[in-house]
Short mmCIF file of N, CA, C and O in Angstrom, two decimals:
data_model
loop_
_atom_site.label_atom_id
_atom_site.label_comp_id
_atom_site.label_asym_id
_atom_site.label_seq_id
_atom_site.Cartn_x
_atom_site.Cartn_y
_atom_site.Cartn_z
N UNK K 1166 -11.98 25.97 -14.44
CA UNK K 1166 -10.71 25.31 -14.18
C UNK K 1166 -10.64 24.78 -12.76
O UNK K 1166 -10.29 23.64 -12.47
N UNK K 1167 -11.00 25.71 -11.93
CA UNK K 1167 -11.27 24.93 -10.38
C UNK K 1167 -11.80 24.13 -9.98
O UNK K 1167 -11.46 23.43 -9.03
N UNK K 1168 -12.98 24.02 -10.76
CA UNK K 1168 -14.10 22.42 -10.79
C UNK K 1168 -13.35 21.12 -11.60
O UNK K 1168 -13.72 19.96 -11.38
N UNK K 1169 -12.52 21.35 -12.33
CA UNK K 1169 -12.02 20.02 -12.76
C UNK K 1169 -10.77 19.84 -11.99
O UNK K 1169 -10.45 18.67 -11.79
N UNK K 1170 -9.87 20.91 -11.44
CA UNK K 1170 -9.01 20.22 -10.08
C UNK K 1170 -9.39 19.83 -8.81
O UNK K 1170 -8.66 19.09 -8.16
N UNK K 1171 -10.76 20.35 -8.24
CA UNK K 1171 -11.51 19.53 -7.36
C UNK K 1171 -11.81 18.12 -7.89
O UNK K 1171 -11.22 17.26 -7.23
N UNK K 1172 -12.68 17.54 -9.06
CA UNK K 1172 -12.97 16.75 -9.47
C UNK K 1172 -11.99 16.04 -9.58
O UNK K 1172 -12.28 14.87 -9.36
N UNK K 1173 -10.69 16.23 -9.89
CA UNK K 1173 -9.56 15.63 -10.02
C UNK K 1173 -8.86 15.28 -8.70
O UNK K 1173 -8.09 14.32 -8.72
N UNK K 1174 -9.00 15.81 -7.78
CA UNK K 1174 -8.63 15.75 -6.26
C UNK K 1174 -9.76 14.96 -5.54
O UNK K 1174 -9.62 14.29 -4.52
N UNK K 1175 -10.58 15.09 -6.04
CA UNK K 1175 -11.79 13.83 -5.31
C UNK K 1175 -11.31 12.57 -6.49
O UNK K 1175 -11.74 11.46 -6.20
N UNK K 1176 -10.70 12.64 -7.41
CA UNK K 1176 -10.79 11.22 -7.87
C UNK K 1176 -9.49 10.47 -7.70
O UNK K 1176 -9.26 9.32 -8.08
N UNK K 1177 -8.32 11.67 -6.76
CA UNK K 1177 -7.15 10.75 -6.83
C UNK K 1177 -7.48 10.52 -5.43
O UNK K 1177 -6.70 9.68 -4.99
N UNK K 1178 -8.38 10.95 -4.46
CA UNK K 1178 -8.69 10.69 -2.86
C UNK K 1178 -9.64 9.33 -2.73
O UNK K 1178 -9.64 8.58 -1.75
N UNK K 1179 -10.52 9.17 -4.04
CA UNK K 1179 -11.40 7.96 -4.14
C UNK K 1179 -10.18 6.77 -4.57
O UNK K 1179 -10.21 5.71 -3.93
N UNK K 1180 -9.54 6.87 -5.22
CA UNK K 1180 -8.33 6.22 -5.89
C UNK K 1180 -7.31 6.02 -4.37
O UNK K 1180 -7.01 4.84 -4.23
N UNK K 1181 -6.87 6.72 -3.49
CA UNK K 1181 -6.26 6.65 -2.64
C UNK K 1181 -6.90 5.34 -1.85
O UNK K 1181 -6.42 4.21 -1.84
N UNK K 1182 -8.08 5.76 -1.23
CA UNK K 1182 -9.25 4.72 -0.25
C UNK K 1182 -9.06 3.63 -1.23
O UNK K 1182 -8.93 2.51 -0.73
N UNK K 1183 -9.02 3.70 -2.26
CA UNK K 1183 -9.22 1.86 -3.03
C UNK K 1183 -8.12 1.29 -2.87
O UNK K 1183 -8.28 0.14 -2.46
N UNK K 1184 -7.01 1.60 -3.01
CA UNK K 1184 -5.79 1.87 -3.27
C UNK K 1184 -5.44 0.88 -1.40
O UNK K 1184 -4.70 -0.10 -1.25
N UNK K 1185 -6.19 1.54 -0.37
CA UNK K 1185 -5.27 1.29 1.20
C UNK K 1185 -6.35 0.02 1.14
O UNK K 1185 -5.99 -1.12 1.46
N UNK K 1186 -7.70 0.32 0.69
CA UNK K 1186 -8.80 -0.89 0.86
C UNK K 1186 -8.05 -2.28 0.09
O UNK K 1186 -8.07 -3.46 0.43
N UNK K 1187 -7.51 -1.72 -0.89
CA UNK K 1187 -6.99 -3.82 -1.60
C UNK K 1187 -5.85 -3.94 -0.33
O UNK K 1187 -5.74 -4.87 0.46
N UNK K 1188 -4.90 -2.49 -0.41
CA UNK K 1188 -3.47 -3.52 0.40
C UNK K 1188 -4.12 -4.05 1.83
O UNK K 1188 -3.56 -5.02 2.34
N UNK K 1189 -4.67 -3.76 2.17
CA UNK K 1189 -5.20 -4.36 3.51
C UNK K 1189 -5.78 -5.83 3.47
O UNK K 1189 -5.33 -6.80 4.08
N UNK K 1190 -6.87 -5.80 2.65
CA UNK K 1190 -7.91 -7.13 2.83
C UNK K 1190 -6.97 -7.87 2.35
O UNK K 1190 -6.71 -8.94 2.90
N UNK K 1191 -6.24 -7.41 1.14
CA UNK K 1191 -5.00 -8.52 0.53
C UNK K 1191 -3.70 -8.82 1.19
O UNK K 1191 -3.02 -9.82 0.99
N UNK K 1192 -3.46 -7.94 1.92
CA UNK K 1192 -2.01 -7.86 2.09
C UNK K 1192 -1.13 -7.98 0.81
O UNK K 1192 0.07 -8.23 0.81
N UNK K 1193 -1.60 -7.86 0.14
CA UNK K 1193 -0.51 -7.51 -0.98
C UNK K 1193 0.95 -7.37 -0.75
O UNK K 1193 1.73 -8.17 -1.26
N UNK K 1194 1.36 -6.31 0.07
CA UNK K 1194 2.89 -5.78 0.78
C UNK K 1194 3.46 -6.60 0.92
O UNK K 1194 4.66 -6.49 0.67
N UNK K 1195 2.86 -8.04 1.46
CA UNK K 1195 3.39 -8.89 2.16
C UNK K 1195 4.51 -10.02 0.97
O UNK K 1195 5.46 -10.73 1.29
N UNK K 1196 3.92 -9.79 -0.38
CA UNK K 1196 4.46 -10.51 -1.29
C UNK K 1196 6.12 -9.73 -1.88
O UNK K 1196 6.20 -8.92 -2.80
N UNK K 1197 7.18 -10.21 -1.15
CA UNK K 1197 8.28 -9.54 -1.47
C UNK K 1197 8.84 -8.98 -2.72
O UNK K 1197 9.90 -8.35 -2.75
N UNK K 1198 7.93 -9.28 -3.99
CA UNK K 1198 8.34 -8.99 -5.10
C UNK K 1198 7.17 -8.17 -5.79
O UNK K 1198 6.87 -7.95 -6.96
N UNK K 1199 6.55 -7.76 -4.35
CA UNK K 1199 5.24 -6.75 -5.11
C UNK K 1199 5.24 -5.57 -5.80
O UNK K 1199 5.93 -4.74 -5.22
N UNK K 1200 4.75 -5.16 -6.80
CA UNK K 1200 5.43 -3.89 -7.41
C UNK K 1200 4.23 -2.84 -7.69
O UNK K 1200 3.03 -3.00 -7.90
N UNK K 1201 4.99 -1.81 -7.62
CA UNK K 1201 3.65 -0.16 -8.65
C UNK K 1201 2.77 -0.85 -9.71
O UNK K 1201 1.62 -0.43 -9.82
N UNK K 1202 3.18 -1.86 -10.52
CA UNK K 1202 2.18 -2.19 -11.44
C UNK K 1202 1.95 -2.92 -10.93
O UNK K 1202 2.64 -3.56 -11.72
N UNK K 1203 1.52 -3.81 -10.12
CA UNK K 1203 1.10 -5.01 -9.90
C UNK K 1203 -0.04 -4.29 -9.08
O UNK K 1203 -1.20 -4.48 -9.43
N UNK K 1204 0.19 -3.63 -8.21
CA UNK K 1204 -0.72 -2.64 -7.14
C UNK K 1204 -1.71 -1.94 -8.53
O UNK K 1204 -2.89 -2.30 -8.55
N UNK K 1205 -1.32 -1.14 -9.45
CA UNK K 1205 -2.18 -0.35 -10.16
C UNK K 1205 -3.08 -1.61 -11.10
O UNK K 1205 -4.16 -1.29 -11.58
N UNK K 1206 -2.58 -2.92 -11.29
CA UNK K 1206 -3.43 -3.77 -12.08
C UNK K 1206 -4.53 -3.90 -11.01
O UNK K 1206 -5.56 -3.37 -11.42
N UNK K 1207 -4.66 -4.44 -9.75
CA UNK K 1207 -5.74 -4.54 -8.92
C UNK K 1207 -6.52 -3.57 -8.70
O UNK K 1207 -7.68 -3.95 -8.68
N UNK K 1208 -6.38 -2.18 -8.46
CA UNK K 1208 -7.30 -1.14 -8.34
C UNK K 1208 -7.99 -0.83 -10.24
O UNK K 1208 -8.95 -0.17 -10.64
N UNK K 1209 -6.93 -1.69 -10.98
CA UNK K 1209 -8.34 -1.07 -12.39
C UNK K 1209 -7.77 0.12 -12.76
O UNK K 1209 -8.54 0.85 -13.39
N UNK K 1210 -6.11 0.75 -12.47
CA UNK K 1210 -6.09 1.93 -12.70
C UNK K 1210 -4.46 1.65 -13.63
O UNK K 1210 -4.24 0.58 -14.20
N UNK K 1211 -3.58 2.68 -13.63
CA UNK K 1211 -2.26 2.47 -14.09
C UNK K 1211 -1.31 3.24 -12.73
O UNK K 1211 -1.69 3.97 -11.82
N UNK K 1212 -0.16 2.80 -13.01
CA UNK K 1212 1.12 3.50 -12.14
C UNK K 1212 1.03 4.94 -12.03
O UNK K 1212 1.08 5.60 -10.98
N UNK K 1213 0.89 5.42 -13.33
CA UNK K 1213 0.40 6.81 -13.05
C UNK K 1213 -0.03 7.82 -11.90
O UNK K 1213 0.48 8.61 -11.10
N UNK K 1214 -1.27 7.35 -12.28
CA UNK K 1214 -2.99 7.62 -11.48
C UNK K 1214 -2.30 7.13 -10.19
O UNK K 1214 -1.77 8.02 -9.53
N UNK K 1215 -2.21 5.84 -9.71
CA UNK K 1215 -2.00 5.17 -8.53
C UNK K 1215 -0.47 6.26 -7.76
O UNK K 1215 -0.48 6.76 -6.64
N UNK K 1216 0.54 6.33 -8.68
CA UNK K 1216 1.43 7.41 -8.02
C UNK K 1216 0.95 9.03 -7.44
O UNK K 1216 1.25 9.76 -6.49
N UNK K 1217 0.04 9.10 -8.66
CA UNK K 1217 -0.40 10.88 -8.50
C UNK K 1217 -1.77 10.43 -6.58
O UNK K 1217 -2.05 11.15 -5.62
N UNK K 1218 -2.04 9.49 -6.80
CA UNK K 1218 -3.30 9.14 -5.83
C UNK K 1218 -2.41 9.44 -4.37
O UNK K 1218 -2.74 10.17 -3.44
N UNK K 1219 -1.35 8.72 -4.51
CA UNK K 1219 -0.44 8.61 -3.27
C UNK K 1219 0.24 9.91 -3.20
O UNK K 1219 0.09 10.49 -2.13
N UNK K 1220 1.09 10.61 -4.27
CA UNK K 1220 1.32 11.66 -4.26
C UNK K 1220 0.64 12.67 -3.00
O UNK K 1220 1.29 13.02 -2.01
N UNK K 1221 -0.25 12.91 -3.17
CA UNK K 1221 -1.49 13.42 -2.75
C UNK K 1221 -2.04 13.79 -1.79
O UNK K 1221 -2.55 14.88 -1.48
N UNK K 1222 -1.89 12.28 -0.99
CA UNK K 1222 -1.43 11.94 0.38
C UNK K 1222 0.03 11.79 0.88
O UNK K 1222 0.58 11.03 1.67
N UNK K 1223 0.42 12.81 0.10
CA UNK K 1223 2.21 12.65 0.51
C UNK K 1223 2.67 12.05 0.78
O UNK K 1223 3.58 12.28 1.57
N UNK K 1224 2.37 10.71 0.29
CA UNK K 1224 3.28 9.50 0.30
C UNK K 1224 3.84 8.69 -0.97
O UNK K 1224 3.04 8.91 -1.89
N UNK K 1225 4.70 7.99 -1.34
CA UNK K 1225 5.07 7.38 -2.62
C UNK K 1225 4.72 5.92 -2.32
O UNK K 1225 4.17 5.69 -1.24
N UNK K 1226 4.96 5.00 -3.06
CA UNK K 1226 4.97 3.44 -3.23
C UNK K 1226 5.35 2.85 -2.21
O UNK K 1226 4.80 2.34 -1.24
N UNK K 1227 7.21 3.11 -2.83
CA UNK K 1227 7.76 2.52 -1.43
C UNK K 1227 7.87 2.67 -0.03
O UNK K 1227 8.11 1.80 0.81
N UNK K 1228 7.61 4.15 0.15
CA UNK K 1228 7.21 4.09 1.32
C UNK K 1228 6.20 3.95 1.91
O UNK K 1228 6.27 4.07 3.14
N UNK K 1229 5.02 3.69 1.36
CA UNK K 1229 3.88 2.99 1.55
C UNK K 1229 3.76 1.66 1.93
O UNK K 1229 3.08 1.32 2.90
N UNK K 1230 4.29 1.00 1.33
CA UNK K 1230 5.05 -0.53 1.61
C UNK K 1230 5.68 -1.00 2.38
O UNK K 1230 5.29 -2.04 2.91
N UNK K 1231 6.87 -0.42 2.74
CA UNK K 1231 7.57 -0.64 3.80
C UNK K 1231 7.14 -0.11 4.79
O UNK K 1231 8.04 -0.36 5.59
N UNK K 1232 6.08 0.71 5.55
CA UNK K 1232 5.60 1.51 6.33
C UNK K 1232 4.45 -0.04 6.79
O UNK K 1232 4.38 -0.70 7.83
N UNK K 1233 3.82 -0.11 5.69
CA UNK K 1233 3.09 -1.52 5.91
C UNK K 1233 4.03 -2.84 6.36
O UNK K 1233 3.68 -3.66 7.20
N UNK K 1234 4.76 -2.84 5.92
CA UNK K 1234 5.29 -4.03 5.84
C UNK K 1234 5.89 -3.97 7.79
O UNK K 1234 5.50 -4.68 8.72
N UNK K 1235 6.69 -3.09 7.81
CA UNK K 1235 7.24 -2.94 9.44
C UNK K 1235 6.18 -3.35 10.49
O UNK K 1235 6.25 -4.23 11.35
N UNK K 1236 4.91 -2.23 10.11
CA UNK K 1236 3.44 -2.72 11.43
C UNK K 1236 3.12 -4.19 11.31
O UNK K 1236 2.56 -4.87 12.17
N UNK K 1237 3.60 -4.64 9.99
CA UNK K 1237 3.00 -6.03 10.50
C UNK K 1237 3.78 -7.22 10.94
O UNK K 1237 3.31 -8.28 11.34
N UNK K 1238 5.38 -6.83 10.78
CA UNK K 1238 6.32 -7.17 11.59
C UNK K 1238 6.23 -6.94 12.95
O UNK K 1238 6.58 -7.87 13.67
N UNK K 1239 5.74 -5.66 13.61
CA UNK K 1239 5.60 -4.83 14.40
C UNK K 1239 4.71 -6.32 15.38
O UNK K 1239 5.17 -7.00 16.29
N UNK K 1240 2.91 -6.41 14.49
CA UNK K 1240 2.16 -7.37 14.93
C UNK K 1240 2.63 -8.46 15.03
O UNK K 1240 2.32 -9.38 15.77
N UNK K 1241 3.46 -8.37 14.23
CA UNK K 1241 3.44 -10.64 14.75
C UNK K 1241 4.52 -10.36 15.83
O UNK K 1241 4.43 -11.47 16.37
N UNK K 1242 5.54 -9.69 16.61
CA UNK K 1242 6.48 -9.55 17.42
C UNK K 1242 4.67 -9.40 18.47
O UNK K 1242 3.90 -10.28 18.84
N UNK K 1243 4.63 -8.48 18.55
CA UNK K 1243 3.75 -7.84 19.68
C UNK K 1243 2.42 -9.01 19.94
O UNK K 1243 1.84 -9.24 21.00
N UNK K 1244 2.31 -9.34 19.23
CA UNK K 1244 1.10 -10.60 19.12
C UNK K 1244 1.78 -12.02 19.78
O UNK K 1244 1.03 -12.94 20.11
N UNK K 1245 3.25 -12.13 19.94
CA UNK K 1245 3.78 -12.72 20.56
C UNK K 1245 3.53 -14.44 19.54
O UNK K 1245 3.56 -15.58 20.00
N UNK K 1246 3.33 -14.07 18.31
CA UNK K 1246 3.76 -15.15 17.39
C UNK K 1246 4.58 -15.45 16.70
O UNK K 1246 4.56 -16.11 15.66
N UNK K 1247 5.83 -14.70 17.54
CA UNK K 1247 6.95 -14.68 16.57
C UNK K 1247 8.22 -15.61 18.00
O UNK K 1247 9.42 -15.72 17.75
N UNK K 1248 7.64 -16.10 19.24
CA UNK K 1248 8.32 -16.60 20.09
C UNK K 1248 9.59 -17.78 19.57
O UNK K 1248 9.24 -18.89 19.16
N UNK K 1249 11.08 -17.39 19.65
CA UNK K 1249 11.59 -18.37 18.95
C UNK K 1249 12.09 -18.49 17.64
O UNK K 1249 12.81 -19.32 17.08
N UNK K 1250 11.45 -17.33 17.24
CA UNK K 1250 11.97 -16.90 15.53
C UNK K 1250 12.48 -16.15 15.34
O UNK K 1250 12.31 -15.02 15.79
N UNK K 1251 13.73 -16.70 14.24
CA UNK K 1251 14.72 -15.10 14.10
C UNK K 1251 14.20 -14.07 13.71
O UNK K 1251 12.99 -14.17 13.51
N UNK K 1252 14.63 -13.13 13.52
CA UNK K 1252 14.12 -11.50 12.99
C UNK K 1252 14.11 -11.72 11.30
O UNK K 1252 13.38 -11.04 10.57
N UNK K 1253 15.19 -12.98 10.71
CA UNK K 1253 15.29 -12.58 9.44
C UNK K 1253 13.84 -13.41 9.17
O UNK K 1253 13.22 -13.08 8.16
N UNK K 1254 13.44 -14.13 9.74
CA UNK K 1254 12.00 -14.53 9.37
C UNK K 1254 10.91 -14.02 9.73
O UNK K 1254 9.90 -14.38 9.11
N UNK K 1255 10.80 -13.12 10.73
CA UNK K 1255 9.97 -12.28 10.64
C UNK K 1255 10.13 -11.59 9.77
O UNK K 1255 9.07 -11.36 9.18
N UNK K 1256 11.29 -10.95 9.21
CA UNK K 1256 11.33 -9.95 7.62
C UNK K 1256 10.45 -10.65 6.58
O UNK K 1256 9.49 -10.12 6.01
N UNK K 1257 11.03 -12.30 6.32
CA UNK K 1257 10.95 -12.50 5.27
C UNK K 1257 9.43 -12.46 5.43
O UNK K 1257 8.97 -12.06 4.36
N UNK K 1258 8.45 -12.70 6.30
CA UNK K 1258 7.05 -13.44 6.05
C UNK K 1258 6.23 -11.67 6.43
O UNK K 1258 5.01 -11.55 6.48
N UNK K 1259 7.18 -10.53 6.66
CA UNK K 1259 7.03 -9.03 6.37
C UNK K 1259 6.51 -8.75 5.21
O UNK K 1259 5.49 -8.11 4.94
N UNK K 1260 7.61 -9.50 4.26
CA UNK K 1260 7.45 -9.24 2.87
C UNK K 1260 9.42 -8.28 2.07
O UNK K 1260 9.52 -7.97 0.89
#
């Protein structure tokens, strides 16, 4: 029984890494109407799996998202490409 909750804990931690590897190269987050299934269709997995993965790492969806979404608000302020632009457009192009 302990070897298949290890095995199961290495496959929601491999699932996790795939999981931060798409939202990154994709930015995914960034699409304001992005959702749990839309995220679990790209990794090849379901909402499920993809919740229990995050679970895991004690984190959920949305706050996964919006955690992303702020740093890269965060970057375009700090990157100083946001000179001149309201905040609600930095949200919107946040996601």
């Amino acid at each position: 029984m302990a070897a298949g909750r290890q095995r199961s804990h290495r496959d929601e931690n491999i699932l996790f890494e795939d999981v931060c590897r798409k939202l990154e190269e994709k930015k995914l987050y960034l699409s304001e109407d992005f959702t749990l299934e839309m995220l679990a269709s790209e990794v090849a997995s379901n909402r499920t799996y993809v919740t229990r993965a995050l679970k895991s790492n004690s984190l959920n969806f949305c706050g996964l998202v919006n955690s992303l979404r702020a740093r890269h608000a965060i970057d375009l302020i700090l990157r100083g490409d946001c000179r001149g632009v309201r905040l609600v457009e930095i949200a919107e192009a946040s996601g």
